Each structure stands twice: as structure tokens, then as C-alpha cells.
Short mmCIF file of C-alpha atoms and ligand atoms in Angstrom, two decimals:
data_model
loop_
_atom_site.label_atom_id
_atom_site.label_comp_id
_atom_site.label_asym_id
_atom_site.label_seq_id
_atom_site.Cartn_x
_atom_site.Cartn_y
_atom_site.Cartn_z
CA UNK A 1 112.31 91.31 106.86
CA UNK A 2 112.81 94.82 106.70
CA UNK A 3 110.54 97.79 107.31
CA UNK A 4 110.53 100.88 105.41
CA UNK A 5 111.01 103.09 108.59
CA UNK A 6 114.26 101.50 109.08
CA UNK A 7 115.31 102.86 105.63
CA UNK A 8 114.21 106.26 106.61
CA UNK A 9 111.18 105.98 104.04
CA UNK A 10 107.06 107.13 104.09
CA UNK A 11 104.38 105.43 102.96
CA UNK A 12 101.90 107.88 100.78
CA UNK A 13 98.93 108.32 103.05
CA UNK A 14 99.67 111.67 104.73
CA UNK A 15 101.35 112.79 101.26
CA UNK A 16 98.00 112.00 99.29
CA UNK A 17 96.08 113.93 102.11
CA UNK A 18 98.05 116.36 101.83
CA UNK A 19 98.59 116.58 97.57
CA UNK A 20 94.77 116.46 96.82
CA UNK A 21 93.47 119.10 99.49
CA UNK A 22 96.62 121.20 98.17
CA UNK A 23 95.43 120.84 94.62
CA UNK A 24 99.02 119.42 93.35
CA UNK A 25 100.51 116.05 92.36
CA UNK A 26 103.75 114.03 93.34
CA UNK A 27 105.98 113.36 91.23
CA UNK A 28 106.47 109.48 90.72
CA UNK A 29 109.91 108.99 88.71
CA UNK A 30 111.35 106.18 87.89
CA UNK A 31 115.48 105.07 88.47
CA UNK A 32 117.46 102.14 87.19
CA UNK A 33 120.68 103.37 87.78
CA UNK A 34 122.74 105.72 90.47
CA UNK A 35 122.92 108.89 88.26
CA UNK A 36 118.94 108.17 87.67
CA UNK A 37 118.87 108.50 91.50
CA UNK A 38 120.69 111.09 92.12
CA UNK A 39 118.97 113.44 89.32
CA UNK A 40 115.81 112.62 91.23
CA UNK A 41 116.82 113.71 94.67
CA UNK A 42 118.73 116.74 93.60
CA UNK A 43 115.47 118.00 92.02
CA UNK A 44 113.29 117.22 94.37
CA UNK A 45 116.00 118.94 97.63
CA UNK A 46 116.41 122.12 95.10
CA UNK A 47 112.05 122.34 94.69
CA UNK A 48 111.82 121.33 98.20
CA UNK A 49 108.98 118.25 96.64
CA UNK A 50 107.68 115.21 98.42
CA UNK A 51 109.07 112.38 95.56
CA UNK A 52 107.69 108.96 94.90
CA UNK A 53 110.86 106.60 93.39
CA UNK A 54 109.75 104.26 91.21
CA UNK A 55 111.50 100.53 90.80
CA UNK A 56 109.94 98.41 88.19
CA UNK A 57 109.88 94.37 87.56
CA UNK A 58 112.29 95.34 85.24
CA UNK A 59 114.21 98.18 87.12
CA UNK A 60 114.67 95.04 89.65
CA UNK A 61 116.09 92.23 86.76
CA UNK A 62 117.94 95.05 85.31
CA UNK A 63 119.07 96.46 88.67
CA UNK A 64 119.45 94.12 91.24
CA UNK A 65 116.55 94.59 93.98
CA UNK A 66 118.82 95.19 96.69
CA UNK A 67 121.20 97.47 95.40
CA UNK A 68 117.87 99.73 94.40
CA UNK A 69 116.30 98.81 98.08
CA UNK A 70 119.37 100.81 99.65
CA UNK A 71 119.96 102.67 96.98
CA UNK A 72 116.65 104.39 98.30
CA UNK A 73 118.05 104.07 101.82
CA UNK A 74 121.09 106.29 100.17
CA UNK A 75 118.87 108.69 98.74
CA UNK A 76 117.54 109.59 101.92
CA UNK A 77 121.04 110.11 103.18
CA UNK A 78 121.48 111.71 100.12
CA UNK A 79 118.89 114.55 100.61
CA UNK A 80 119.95 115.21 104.10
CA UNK A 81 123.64 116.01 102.91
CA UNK A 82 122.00 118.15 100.64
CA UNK A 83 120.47 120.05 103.32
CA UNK A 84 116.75 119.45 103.39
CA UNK A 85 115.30 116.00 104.04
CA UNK A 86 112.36 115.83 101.83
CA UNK A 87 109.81 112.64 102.04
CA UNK A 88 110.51 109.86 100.01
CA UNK A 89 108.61 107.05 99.02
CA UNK A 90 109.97 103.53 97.55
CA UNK A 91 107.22 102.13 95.13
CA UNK A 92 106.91 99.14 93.35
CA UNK A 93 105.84 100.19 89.32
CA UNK A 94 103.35 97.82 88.09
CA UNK A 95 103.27 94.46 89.87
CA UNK A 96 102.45 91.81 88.42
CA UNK A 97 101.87 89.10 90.88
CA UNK A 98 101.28 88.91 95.28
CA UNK A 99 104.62 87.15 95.34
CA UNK A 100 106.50 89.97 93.95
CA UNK A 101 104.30 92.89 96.00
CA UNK A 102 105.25 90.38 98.90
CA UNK A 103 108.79 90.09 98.23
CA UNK A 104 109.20 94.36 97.81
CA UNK A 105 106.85 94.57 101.16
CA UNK A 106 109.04 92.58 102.97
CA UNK A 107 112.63 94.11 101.66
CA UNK A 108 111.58 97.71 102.79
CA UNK A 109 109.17 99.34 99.76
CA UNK A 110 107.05 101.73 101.56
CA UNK A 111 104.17 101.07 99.07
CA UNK A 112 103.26 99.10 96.28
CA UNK A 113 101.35 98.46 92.76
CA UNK A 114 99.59 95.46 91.94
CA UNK A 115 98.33 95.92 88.77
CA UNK A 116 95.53 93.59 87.45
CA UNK A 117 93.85 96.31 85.31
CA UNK A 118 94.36 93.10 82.40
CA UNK A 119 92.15 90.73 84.21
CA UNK A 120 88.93 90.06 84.44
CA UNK A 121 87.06 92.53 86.92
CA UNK A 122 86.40 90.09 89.63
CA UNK A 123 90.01 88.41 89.43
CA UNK A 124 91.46 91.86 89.56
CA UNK A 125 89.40 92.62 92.50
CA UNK A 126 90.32 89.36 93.97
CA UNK A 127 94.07 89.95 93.19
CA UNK A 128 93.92 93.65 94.56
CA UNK A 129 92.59 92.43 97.77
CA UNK A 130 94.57 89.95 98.46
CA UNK A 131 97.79 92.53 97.80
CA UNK A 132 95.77 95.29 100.32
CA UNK A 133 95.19 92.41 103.34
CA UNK A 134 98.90 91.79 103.02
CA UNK A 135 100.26 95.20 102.81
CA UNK A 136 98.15 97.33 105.89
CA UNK A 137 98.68 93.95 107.81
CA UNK A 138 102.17 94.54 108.33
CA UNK A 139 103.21 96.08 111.27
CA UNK A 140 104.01 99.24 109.53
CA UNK A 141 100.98 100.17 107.06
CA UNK A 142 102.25 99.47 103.70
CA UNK A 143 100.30 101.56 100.93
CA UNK A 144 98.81 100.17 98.04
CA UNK A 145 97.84 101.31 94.51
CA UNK A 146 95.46 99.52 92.17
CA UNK A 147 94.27 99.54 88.55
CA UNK A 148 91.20 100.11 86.62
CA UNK A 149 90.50 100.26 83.39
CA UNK A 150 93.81 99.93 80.73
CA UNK A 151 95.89 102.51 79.50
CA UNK A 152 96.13 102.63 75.55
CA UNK A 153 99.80 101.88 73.74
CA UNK A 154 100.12 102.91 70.38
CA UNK A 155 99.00 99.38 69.23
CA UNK A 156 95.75 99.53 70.79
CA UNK A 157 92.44 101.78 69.84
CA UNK A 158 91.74 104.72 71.99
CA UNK A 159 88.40 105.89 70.65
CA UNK A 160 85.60 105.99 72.07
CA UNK A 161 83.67 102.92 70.16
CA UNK A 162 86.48 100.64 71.37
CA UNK A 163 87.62 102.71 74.87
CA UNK A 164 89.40 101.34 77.64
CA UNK A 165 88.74 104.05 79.79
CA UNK A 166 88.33 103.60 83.21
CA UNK A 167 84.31 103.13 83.76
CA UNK A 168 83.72 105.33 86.60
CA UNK A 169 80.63 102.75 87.45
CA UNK A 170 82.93 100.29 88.62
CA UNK A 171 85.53 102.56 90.80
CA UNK A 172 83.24 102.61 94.16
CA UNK A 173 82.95 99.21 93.99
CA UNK A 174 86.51 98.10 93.47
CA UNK A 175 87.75 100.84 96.22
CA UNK A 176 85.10 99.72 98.44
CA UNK A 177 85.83 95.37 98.11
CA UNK A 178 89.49 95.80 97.83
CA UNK A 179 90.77 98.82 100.08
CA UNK A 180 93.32 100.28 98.06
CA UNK A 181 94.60 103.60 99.00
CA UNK A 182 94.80 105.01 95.88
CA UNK A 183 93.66 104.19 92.00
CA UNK A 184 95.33 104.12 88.68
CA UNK A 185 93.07 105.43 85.95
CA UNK A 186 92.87 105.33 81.91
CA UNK A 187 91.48 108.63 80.54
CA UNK A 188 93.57 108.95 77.50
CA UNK A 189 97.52 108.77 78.68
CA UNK A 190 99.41 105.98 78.00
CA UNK A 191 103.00 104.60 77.87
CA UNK A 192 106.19 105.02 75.94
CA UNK A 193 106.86 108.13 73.66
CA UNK A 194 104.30 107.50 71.29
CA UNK A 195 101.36 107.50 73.07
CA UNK A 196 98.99 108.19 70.06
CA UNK A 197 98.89 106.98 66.26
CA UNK A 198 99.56 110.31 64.18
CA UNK A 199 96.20 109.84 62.78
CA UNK A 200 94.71 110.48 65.61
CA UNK A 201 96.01 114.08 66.13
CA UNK A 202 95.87 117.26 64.82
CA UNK A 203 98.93 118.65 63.11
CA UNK A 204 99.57 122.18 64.36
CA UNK A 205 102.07 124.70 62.88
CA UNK A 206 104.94 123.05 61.82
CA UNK A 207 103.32 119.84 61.32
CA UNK A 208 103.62 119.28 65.40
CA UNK A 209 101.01 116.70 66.51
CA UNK A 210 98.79 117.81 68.72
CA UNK A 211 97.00 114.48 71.05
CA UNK A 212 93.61 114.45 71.60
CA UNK A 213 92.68 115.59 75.04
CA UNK A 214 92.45 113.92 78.49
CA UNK A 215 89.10 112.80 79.02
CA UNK A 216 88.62 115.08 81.92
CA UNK A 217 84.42 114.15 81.96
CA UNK A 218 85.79 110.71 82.87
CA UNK A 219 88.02 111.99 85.94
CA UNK A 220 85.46 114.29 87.49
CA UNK A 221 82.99 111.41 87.07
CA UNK A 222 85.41 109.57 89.33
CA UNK A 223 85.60 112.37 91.41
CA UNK A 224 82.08 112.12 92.04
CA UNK A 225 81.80 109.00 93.15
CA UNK A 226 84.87 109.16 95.28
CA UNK A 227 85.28 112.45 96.74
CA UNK A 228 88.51 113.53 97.96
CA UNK A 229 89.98 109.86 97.08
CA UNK A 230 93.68 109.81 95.70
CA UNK A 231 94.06 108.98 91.81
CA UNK A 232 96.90 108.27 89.69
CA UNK A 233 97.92 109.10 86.03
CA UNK A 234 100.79 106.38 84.39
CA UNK A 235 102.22 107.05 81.28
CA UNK A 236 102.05 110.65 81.81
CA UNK A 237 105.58 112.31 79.87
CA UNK A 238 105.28 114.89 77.98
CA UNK A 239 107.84 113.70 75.29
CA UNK A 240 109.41 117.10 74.99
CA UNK A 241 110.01 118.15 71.11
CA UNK A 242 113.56 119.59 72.13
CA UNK A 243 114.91 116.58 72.95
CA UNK A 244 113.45 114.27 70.14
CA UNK A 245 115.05 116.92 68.26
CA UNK A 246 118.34 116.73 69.68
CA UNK A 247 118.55 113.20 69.32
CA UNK A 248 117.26 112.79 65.64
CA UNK A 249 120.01 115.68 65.15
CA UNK A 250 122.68 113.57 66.47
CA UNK A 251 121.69 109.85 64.57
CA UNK A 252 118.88 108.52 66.78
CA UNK A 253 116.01 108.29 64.99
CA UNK A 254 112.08 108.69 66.91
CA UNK A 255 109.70 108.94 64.21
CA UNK A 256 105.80 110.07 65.55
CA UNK A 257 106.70 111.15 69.25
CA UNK A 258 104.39 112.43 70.94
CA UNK A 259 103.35 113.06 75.07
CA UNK A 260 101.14 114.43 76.89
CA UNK A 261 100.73 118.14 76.92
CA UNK A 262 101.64 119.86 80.77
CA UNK A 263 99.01 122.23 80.70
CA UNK A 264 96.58 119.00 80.59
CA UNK A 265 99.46 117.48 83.22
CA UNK A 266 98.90 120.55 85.46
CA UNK A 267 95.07 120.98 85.25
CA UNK A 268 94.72 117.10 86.46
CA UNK A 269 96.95 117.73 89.05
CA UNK A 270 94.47 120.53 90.46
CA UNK A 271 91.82 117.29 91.08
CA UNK A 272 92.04 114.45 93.07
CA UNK A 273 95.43 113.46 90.25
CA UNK A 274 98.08 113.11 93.12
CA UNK A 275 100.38 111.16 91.40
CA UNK A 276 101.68 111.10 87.93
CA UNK A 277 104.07 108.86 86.77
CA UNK A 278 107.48 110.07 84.58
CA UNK A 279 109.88 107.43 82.94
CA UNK A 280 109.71 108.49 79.11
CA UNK A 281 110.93 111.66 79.56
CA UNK A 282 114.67 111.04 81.66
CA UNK A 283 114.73 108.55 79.00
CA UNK A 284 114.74 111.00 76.27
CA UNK A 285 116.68 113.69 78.27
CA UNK A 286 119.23 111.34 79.17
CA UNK A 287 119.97 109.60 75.52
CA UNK A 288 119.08 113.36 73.96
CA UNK A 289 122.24 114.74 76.46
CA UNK A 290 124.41 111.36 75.78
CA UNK A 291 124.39 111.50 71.98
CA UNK A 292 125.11 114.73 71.78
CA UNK A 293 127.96 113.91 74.03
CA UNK A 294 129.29 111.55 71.86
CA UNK A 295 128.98 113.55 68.37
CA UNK A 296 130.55 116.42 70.17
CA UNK A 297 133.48 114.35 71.45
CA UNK A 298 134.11 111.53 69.72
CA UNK A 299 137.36 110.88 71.67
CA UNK A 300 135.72 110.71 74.90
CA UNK A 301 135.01 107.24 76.45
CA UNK A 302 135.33 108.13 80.75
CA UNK A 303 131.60 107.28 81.43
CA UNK A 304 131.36 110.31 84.00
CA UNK A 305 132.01 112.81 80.93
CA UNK A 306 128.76 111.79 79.65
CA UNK A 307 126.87 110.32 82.01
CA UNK A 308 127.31 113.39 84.22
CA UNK A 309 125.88 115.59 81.88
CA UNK A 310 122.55 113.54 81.30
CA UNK A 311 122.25 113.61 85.03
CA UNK A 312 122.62 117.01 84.86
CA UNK A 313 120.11 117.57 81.92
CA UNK A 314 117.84 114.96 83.98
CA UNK A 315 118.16 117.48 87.02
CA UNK A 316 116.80 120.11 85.57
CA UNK A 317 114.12 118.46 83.81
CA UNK A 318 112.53 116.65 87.00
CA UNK A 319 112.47 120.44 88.77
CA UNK A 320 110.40 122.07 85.67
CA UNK A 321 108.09 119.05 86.46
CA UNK A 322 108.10 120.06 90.44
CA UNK A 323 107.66 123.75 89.86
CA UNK A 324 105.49 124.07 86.57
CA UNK A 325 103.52 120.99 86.00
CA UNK A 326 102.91 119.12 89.14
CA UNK A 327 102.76 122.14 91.74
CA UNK A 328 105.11 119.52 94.38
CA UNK A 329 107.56 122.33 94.73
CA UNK A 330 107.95 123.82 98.04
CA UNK A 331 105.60 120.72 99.41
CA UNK A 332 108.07 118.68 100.65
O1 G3H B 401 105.44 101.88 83.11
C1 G3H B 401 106.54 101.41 82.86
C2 G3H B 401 107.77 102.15 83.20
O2 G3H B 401 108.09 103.08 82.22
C3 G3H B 401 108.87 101.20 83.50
O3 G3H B 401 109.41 100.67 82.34
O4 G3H B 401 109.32 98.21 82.71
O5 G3H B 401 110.91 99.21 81.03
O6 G3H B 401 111.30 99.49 83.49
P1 G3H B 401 110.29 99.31 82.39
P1 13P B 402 105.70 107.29 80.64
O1 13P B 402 106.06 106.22 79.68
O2 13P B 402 104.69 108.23 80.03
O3 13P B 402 106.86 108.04 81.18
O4 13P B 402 104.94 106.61 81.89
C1 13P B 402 105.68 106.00 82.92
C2 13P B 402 104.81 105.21 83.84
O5 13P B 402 103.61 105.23 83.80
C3 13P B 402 105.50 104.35 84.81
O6 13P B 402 104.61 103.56 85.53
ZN1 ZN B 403 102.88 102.97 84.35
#
């Protein structure tokens, strides 16, 4: 059993208290990998942000769970060598079951998801709870973030007829039964880099597709019903045009990409938004910088000639998120 405090890590009450009376988000990033990592922190020490590291189920397969767990020890070693020791958070992306929100509780994650936004309300509910009693049992408070409503992927139908929008009816309730400390919502962003069908956007000059908006009427709704109370965006990337660009230019090939736009990132950010989740995007970044790479150089095979420069790339990217989208910078 280990505690987060003995990894040097926060849970995200005092942050959320903080990020929705301040009228800015955190940024919630997710890392596989050490250069992943270290991207993260170097942003996040540069904008002086708060930063929420993300492992998923998979991050853990792919990863090992205990290098990640003191990977996230590292980082916070990391950040103080770097000369500002910023809060960090280690957060369980979208769990699936109590055994595995257990298993991260009780290895050092500072919070956790348990997402049952697939199930049936009252087993979702049920599930939730059951996480929550767990979690703020322990003997330091372990956070917890559920789901409501489902977020669209490109398969599924986002209008209105067929929505899977969060219904804000249901949010007191489910806060109130289950305790959570902070909700995932669905008001129009969704995973992956194509997070709409082309037919449903507009195509602006160029032929650029332009998404539908957020359904902000859905958010302040929520709002309404839960003043003051933390909420979190998923699938929130942008999917930057530069770096589709780069890697179509270089052989990939990313046919109908297309993110969410920052202005709408930065307006929900203003509300009770506090978190917003980024994976998409250091994936493009990173493959956009590594193909290039290898096109450039095709003699070069020492990993850190092109890894480094992703992380690099990745840097840079994660502190325009700090500074102009989120508003984390100079938070921390
Ligand atoms: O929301 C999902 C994240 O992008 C994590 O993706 O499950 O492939 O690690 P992953
Ligand atoms: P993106 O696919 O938009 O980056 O979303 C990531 C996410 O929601 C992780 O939980
Ligand atoms: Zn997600």
C-alpha cells in the first residue's frame, strides 16, 4: 500500500477550488512513455501550471503500472530540478472496473476515474459509489471523477434526435447518491482525431471543416443545477491542421481530421470546465515531428535523434495549451 503523499503527489480538491473560482482549466495530459513525461513537466515548470498526468488501462498494459506509478514520483523530482515544484496529480483515465480504481488507489494514484457513463443509470450510480466509499475512505482522501452521459466517436450519431448528451436532469442526482468530486460531461467533444463525420461540418475556406459547436446551453444548464461544482471535458484536442499536414506531407495518411476548436476550449474553461483532457494532440505532434525526422534523415536510426525532437515539439505544444487555451499558466 502506498499513499500518494509519499510520492510527493495532490489530490484535485484544492486545485478544482481553486481552477473554477479562477475561471481556468487544468490541463489533464496523458503519458505512456518517459519522453511523454518529460514534455509534460517541462511545460507545465516553464507556464508555472498545476498538471493532471493521465495513465490509462492501456497506458498501464502498454506501460507497466509501476514504472508509470514512479515515473510520476520522478516527475515530481523532475520539476523541482527544474526549479519550481508545480502540483501534480496521478489520475487513472477511464476505469473500467472497482478492482482496477482499487488497485491504482492503493499503488499511489492521487485520484481516479471510474467510468460507467455505458451502463445503465442506476448501475452506474451504483458502480460510482461504490468507487467514491473506497477512495475518501482511505486515510488520505483519494479524489474521484465520474461519468454522465457518453461522448460521441465518429461511429456514433451526435444530433440532437439521437443525442447522448449529458441530461442535466440527472447530474444533481448522481452527484448527490454517489459523491464524486467532480463530473465528466458529453456536450459535443469526443475522442480520437476525428471527432465528427465531415457531413456534419461546415467547410470553410480551403475546404477546412469547421465542427459544430459545443453545446454550451447544456453546460450552463449543469451549471445551474450545480453551482460552483467541478466538470470535466474528455476528448477535448484540437487536432491541429499543421501537424495533420506535416504528416500527410511526409507518407502518413489522416483523411477527415478534425478537433475541437480552442476558442470553444478556452470559453468552457471560463465555467465550472476545470479539467480538459489532451491525448490526440502529443499523438499527432509527436508522429507529425517523428516522420519528418525520418524523411529528413533517412540514415538516422539513434532513437534520441528523433524521439528528442517530438519531445521537444510536444513541449511546446502542452505550454500553448497552458498559456492560450486553458488559462493554467502561472497557476501552479
Ligand atoms: O481517452 C482515451 C485516451 O486517449 C487514452 O487512450 O486508451 O489508447 O491509452 P488509450
Ligand atoms: P482526445 O482524444 O481528444 O485527446 O481526448 C483524450 C481524453 O479524453 C483522455 O481521457
Ligand atoms: Zn477520455
Amino acid at each position: 500500500m502506498t499513499s500518494y503523499k509519499e510520492l510527493g503527489l495532490v489530490n484535485t480538491v484544492e486545485l478544482f477550488k481553486k481552477a473554477v473560482k479562477g475561471g481556468y482549466a487544468l490541463p489533464a495530459y496523458n503519458f505512456n512513455n518517459m519522453e511523454q513525461m518529460q514534455a509534460i513537466i517541462q511545460a507545465s515548470v516553464e507556464t508555472k501550471s498545476p498538471v493532471i498526468l493521465q495513465v490509462s488501462a492501456g497506458a498501464r498494459k502498454y506501460a507497466n503500472q509501476n514504472l508509470l506509478r514512479n515515473m510520476a514520483k520522478g516527475a515530481v523530482e523532475y520539476a523541482h530540478e527544474l526549479g519550481y515544484d508545480i502540483p501534480i496529480v496521478l489520475h487513472l483515465d477511464h476505469g473500467d472496473s472497482f478492482e482496477l480504481c482499487k488497485d491504482c488507489i492503493e499503488t499511489g494514484f492521487s485520484s481516479v476515474m471510474i467510468d460507467g457513463s455505458h451502463l445503465p443509470y442506476d448501475e452506474n450510480v451504483a458502480l460510482t459509489k461504490k468507487v467514491c466509499e473506497f477512495a475518501h475512505s482511505q486515510k488520505d482522501y483519494v479524489t474521484v471523477e465520474g461519468e454522465l452521459g457518453v461522448l460521441a466517436g465518429v461511429e456514433d450519431d451526435v444530433s440532437s434526435e439521437h443525442s447522448n448528451y449529458t441530461q442535466p436532469e440527472e447530474v444533481q442526482d448522481f452527484v448527490g447518491k454517489t459523491k464524486v468530486d467532480s463530473l465528466a460531461i458529453s456536450i459535443g467533444t469526443s475522442h480520437g482525431r476525428t471527432k465528427f463525420k465531415p457531413e456534419q461540418c461546415t467547410r470553410g475556406p480551403n475546404g477546412i471543416l469547421i465542427p459544430p459547436p459545443l453545446r454550451f446551453d447544456i453546460l450552463a444548464e449543469i451549471e445551474k443545477r450545480l453551482p460552483g461544482f467541478p466538470i470535466v471535458l474528455h476528448g477535448s484536442s484540437s487536432v491541429p491542421q499543421e501537424y495533420v499536414e506535416i504528416v500527410e506531407k511526409f507518407g502518413g495518411k489522416l483523411t477527415d481530421s478534425v478537433g475541437i476548436p480552442e476558442e470553444q476550449l478556452r470559453q468552457a474553461a471560463k465555467s465550472a470546465v476545470c479539467k480538459i483532457n489532451v491525448d490526440s494532440d502529443g499523438r499527432l505532434a509527436m508522429t507529425a515531428i517523428i516522420r519528418k525526422v525520418f524523411a529528413e534523415k533517412p540514415d538516422e536510426f539513434d532513437p534520441r535523434k528523433y524521439l528528442g525532437p517530438a519531445r521537444d515539439e510536444l513541449k511546446k505544444l502542452y505550454a500553448h495549451k497552458n498559456v492560450n487555451v486553458l488559462g493554467s499558466a502561472g497557476q501552479a
